[in-house]
PDB file of C-alpha atoms in Angstrom:
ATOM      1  CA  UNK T   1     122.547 115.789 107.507  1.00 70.00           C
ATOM      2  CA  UNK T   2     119.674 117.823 109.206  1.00 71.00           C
ATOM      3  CA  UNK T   3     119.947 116.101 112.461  1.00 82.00           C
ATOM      4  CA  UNK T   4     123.748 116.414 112.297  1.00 82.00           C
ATOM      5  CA  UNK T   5     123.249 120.353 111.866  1.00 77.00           C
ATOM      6  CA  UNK T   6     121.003 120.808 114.675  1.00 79.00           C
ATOM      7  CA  UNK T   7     122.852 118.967 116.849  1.00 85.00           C
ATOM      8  CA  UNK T   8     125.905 121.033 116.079  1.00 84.00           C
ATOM      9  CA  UNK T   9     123.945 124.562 116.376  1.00 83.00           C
ATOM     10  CA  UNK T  10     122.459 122.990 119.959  1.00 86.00           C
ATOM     11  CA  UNK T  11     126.163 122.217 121.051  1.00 88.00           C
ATOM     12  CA  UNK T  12     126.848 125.565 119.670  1.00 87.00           C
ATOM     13  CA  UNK T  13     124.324 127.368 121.402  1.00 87.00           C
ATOM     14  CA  UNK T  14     125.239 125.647 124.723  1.00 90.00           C
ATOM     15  CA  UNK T  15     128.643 126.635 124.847  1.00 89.00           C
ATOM     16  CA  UNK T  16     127.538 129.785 123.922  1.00 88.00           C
ATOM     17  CA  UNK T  17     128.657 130.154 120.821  1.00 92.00           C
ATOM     18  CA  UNK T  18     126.336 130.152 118.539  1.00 93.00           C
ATOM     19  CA  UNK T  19     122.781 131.601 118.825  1.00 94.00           C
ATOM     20  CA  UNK T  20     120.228 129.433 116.191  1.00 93.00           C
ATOM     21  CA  UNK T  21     116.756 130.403 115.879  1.00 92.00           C
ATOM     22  CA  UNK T  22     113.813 129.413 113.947  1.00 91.00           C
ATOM     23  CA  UNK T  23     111.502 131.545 111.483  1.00 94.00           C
ATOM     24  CA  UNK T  24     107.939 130.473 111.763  1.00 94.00           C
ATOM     25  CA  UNK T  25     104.847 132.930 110.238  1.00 92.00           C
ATOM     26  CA  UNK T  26     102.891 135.087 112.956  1.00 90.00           C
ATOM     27  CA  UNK T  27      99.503 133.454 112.196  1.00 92.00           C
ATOM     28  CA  UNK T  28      99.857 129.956 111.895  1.00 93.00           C
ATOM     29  CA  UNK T  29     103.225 129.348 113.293  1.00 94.00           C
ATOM     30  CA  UNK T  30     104.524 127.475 110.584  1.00 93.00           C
ATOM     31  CA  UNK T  31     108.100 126.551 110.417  1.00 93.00           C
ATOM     32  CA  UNK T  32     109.618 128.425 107.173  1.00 95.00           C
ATOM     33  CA  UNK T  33     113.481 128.778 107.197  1.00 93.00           C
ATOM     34  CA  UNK T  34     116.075 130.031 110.389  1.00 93.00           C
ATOM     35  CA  UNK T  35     119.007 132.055 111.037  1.00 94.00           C
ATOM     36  CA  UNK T  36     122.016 131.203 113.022  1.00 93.00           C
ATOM     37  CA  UNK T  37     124.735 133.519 114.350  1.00 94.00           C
ATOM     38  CA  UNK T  38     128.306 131.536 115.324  1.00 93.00           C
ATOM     39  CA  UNK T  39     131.193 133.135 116.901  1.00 94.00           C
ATOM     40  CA  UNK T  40     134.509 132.849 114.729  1.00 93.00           C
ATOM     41  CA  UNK T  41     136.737 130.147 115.816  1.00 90.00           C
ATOM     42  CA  UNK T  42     139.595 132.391 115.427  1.00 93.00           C
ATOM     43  CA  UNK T  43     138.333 135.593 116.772  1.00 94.00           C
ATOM     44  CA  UNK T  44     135.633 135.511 119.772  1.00 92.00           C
ATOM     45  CA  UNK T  45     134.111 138.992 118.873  1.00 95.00           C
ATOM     46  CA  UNK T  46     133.853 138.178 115.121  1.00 96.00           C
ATOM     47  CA  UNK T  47     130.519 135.840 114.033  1.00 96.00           C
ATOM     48  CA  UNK T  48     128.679 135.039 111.016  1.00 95.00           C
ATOM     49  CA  UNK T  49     125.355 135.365 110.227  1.00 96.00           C
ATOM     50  CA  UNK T  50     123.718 132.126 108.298  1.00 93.00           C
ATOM     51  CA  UNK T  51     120.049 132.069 107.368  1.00 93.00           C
ATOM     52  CA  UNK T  52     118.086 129.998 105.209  1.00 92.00           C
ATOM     53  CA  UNK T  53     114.177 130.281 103.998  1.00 94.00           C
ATOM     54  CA  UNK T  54     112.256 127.989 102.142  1.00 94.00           C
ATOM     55  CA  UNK T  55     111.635 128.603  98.281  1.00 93.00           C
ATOM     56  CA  UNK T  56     107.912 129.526  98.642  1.00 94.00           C
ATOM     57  CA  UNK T  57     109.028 132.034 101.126  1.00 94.00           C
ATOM     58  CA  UNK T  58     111.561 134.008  99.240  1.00 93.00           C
ATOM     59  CA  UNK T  59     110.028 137.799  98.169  1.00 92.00           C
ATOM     60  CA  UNK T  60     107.971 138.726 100.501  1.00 93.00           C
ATOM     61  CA  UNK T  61     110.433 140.430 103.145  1.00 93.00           C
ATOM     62  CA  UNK T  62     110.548 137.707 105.786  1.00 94.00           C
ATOM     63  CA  UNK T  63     114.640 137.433 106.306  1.00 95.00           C
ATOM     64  CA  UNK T  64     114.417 141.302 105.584  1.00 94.00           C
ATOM     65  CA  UNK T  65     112.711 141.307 109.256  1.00 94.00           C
ATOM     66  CA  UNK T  66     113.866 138.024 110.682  1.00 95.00           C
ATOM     67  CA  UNK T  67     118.110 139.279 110.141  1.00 95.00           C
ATOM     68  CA  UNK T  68     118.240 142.220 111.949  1.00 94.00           C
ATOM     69  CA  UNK T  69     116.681 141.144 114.801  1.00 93.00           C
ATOM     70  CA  UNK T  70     118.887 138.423 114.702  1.00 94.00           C
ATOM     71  CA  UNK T  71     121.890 140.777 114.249  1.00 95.00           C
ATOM     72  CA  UNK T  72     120.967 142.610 117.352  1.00 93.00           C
ATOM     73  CA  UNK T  73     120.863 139.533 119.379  1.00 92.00           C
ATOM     74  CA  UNK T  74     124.222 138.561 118.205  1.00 92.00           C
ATOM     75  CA  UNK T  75     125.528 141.990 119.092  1.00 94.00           C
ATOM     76  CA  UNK T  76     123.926 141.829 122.715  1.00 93.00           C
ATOM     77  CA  UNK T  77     123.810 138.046 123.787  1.00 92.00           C
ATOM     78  CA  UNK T  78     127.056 137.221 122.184  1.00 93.00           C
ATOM     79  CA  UNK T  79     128.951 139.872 122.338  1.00 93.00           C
ATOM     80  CA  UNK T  80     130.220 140.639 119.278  1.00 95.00           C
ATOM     81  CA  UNK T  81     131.923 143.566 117.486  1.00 95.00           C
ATOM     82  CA  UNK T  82     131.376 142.450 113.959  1.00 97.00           C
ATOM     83  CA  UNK T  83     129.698 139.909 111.957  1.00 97.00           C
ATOM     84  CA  UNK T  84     129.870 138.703 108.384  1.00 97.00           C
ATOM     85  CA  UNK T  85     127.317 136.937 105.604  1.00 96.00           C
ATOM     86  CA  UNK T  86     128.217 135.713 102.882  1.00 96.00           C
ATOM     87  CA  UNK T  87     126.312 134.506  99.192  1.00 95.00           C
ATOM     88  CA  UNK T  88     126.861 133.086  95.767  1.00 93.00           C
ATOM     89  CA  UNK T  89     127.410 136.313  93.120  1.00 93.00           C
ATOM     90  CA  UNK T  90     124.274 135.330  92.032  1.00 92.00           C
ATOM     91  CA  UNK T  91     122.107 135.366  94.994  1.00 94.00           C
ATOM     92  CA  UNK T  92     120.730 139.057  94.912  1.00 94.00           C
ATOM     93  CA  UNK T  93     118.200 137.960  97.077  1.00 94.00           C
ATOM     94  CA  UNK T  94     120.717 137.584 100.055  1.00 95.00           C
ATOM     95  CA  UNK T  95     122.748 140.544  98.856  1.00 96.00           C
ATOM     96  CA  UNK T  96     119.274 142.698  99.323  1.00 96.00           C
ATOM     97  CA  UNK T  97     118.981 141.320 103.189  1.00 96.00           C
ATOM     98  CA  UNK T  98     122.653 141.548 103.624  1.00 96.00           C
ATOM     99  CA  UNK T  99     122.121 145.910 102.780  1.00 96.00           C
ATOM    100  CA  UNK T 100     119.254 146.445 104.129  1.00 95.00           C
ATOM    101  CA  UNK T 101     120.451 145.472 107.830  1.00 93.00           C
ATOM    102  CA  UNK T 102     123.613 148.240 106.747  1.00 94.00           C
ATOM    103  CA  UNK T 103     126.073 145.479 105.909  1.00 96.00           C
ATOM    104  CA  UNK T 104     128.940 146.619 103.436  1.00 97.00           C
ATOM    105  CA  UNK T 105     130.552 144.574 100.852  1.00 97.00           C
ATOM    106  CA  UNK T 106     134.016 143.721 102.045  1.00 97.00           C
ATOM    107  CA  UNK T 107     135.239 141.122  99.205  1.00 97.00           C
ATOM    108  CA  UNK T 108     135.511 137.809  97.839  1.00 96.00           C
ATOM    109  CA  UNK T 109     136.206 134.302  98.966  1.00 94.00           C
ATOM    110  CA  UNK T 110     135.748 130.535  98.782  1.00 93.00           C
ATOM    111  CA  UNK T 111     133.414 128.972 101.438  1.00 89.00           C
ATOM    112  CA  UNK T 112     132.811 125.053 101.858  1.00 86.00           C
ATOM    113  CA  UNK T 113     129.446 124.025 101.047  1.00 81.00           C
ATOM    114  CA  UNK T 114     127.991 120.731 102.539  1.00 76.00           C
ATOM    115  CA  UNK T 115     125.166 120.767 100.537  1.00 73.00           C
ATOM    116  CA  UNK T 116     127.394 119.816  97.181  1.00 82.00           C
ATOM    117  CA  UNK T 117     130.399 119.099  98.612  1.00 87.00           C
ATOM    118  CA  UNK T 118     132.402 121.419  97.024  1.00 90.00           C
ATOM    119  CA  UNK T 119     133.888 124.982  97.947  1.00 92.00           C
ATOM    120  CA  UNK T 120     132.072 127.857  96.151  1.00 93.00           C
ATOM    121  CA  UNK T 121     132.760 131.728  95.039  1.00 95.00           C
ATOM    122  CA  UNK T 122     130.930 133.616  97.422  1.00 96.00           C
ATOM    123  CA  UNK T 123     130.412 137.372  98.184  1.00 97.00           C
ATOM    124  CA  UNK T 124     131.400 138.673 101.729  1.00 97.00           C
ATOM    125  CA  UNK T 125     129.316 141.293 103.662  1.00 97.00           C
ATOM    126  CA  UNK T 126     129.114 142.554 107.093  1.00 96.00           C
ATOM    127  CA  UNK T 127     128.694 145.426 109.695  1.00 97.00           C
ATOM    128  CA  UNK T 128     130.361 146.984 112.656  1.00 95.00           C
ATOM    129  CA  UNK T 129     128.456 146.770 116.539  1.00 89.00           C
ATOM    130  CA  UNK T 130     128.717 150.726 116.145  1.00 74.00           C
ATOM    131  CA  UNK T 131     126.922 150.591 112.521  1.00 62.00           C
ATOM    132  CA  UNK T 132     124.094 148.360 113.219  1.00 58.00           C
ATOM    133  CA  UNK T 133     122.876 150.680 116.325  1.00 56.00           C
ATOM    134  CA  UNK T 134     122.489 153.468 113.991  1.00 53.00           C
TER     135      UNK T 134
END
Protein backbone atom coordinates (compact mmCIF):
# COMPACT_ATOMS: atom_id res chain seq x y z
CA UNK A 1 0.00 0.00 0.00
CA UNK A 2 3.00 2.41 0.68
CA UNK A 3 4.59 1.88 -2.61
CA UNK A 4 1.18 2.21 -4.30
CA UNK A 5 0.82 5.77 -2.52
CA UNK A 6 4.05 7.08 -3.53
CA UNK A 7 3.77 6.11 -6.78
CA UNK A 8 0.46 7.88 -7.07
CA UNK A 9 1.77 11.26 -5.27
CA UNK A 10 5.01 10.93 -7.90
CA UNK A 11 2.46 10.65 -10.88
CA UNK A 12 0.70 13.37 -9.10
CA UNK A 13 3.45 15.58 -8.70
CA UNK A 14 4.52 15.09 -12.36
CA UNK A 15 1.49 16.14 -13.88
CA UNK A 16 1.53 18.78 -11.63
CA UNK A 17 -0.98 18.12 -9.57
CA UNK A 18 -0.08 17.30 -6.56
CA UNK A 19 2.91 18.68 -4.56
CA UNK A 20 4.17 15.70 -1.79
CA UNK A 21 6.87 16.42 0.50
CA UNK A 22 8.63 14.78 3.25
CA UNK A 23 9.12 15.91 7.05
CA UNK A 24 12.49 14.91 8.30
CA UNK A 25 14.07 16.64 11.83
CA UNK A 26 16.75 19.53 11.25
CA UNK A 27 19.55 17.66 13.09
CA UNK A 28 19.61 14.27 12.11
CA UNK A 29 17.47 14.24 9.10
CA UNK A 30 15.32 11.60 10.08
CA UNK A 31 12.29 10.76 8.14
CA UNK A 32 9.13 11.49 10.56
CA UNK A 33 5.76 11.92 8.70
CA UNK A 34 4.87 14.23 5.18
CA UNK A 35 2.35 16.42 3.78
CA UNK A 36 0.84 16.35 0.41
CA UNK A 37 -1.21 19.05 -1.35
CA UNK A 38 -3.53 17.59 -4.53
CA UNK A 39 -5.50 19.69 -6.78
CA UNK A 40 -9.37 18.78 -6.78
CA UNK A 41 -10.37 16.64 -9.59
CA UNK A 42 -13.36 18.70 -10.04
CA UNK A 43 -12.10 22.14 -9.54
CA UNK A 44 -8.31 22.99 -10.64
CA UNK A 45 -7.94 25.94 -8.10
CA UNK A 46 -9.41 23.91 -5.17
CA UNK A 47 -6.70 21.27 -3.31
CA UNK A 48 -6.45 19.46 -0.18
CA UNK A 49 -4.01 19.43 2.23
CA UNK A 50 -3.05 15.69 3.65
CA UNK A 51 -0.32 15.24 6.24
CA UNK A 52 0.64 12.52 8.36
CA UNK A 53 3.39 12.29 11.39
CA UNK A 54 4.50 9.47 13.18
CA UNK A 55 3.08 8.75 16.80
CA UNK A 56 6.33 9.65 18.66
CA UNK A 57 6.19 12.87 16.84
CA UNK A 58 2.81 14.16 17.68
CA UNK A 59 3.05 17.34 20.45
CA UNK A 60 5.82 18.94 19.88
CA UNK A 61 4.71 21.49 17.00
CA UNK A 62 6.29 19.80 13.99
CA UNK A 63 3.05 19.81 11.43
CA UNK A 64 2.32 23.22 13.28
CA UNK A 65 5.56 24.40 11.17
CA UNK A 66 5.74 21.81 8.45
CA UNK A 67 1.63 22.91 7.12
CA UNK A 68 1.95 26.29 6.47
CA UNK A 69 4.83 26.19 4.62
CA UNK A 70 3.28 23.64 2.78
CA UNK A 71 0.12 25.78 2.34
CA UNK A 72 2.14 28.52 0.83
CA UNK A 73 3.66 26.29 -1.68
CA UNK A 74 0.34 25.07 -2.71
CA UNK A 75 -0.87 28.63 -3.06
CA UNK A 76 2.29 29.64 -5.24
CA UNK A 77 3.47 26.43 -7.18
CA UNK A 78 0.01 25.20 -7.76
CA UNK A 79 -1.94 27.79 -8.05
CA UNK A 80 -4.63 27.53 -5.98
CA UNK A 81 -7.40 29.73 -4.51
CA UNK A 82 -8.46 27.49 -1.71
CA UNK A 83 -7.60 24.39 0.00
CA UNK A 84 -9.29 22.07 2.45
CA UNK A 85 -8.16 19.42 5.46
CA UNK A 86 -10.07 17.38 6.85
CA UNK A 87 -10.03 14.97 10.44
CA UNK A 88 -11.94 12.51 12.51
CA UNK A 89 -14.17 14.68 15.35
CA UNK A 90 -11.84 13.32 17.51
CA UNK A 91 -8.55 14.28 16.22
CA UNK A 92 -7.94 17.70 18.08
CA UNK A 93 -4.55 17.33 17.27
CA UNK A 94 -5.24 18.02 13.48
CA UNK A 95 -8.01 20.47 14.31
CA UNK A 96 -5.10 22.57 16.33
CA UNK A 97 -2.78 22.55 12.93
CA UNK A 98 -5.77 22.99 10.79
CA UNK A 99 -6.37 26.81 13.05
CA UNK A 100 -3.32 27.70 13.56
CA UNK A 101 -2.43 28.04 9.67
CA UNK A 102 -6.09 30.37 9.78
CA UNK A 103 -8.21 27.54 8.40
CA UNK A 104 -12.04 27.87 9.30
CA UNK A 105 -14.38 25.12 9.97
CA UNK A 106 -16.67 24.79 7.00
CA UNK A 107 -18.71 21.43 7.91
CA UNK A 108 -19.11 17.86 7.89
CA UNK A 109 -18.65 14.94 5.58
CA UNK A 110 -17.79 11.32 4.83
CA UNK A 111 -14.26 10.67 3.39
CA UNK A 112 -12.96 7.10 2.18
CA UNK A 113 -10.29 5.78 4.22
CA UNK A 114 -7.83 3.14 2.76
CA UNK A 115 -6.36 2.44 5.82
CA UNK A 116 -9.76 0.48 7.13
CA UNK A 117 -11.56 0.35 4.24
CA UNK A 118 -14.40 2.06 5.22
CA UNK A 119 -15.76 5.76 4.78
CA UNK A 120 -15.49 7.83 8.01
CA UNK A 121 -17.19 11.13 9.73
CA UNK A 122 -14.74 13.65 9.28
CA UNK A 123 -14.48 17.44 10.05
CA UNK A 124 -13.82 19.87 7.06
CA UNK A 125 -11.47 22.93 7.33
CA UNK A 126 -9.83 25.25 5.03
CA UNK A 127 -8.64 28.82 3.99
CA UNK A 128 -8.88 31.31 1.22
CA UNK A 129 -5.33 32.36 -1.03
CA UNK A 130 -6.33 35.96 0.34
CA UNK A 131 -6.51 34.58 4.14
CA UNK A 132 -3.40 32.64 4.33
CA UNK A 133 -1.19 35.84 3.12
CA UNK A 134 -2.40 37.68 6.04
Amino acid sequence: MAVARIESARVQAFQGDALPLAIITKIDKELIGWVVLSRDDLDNRRGSLGYWLGERYHGKGYMKEAAPVALAAGFALLNLDVIESAAQPGNAGSFSVMQSCGMQRVGDGMVYAPARQQDELCTFYEVKRLAAMR
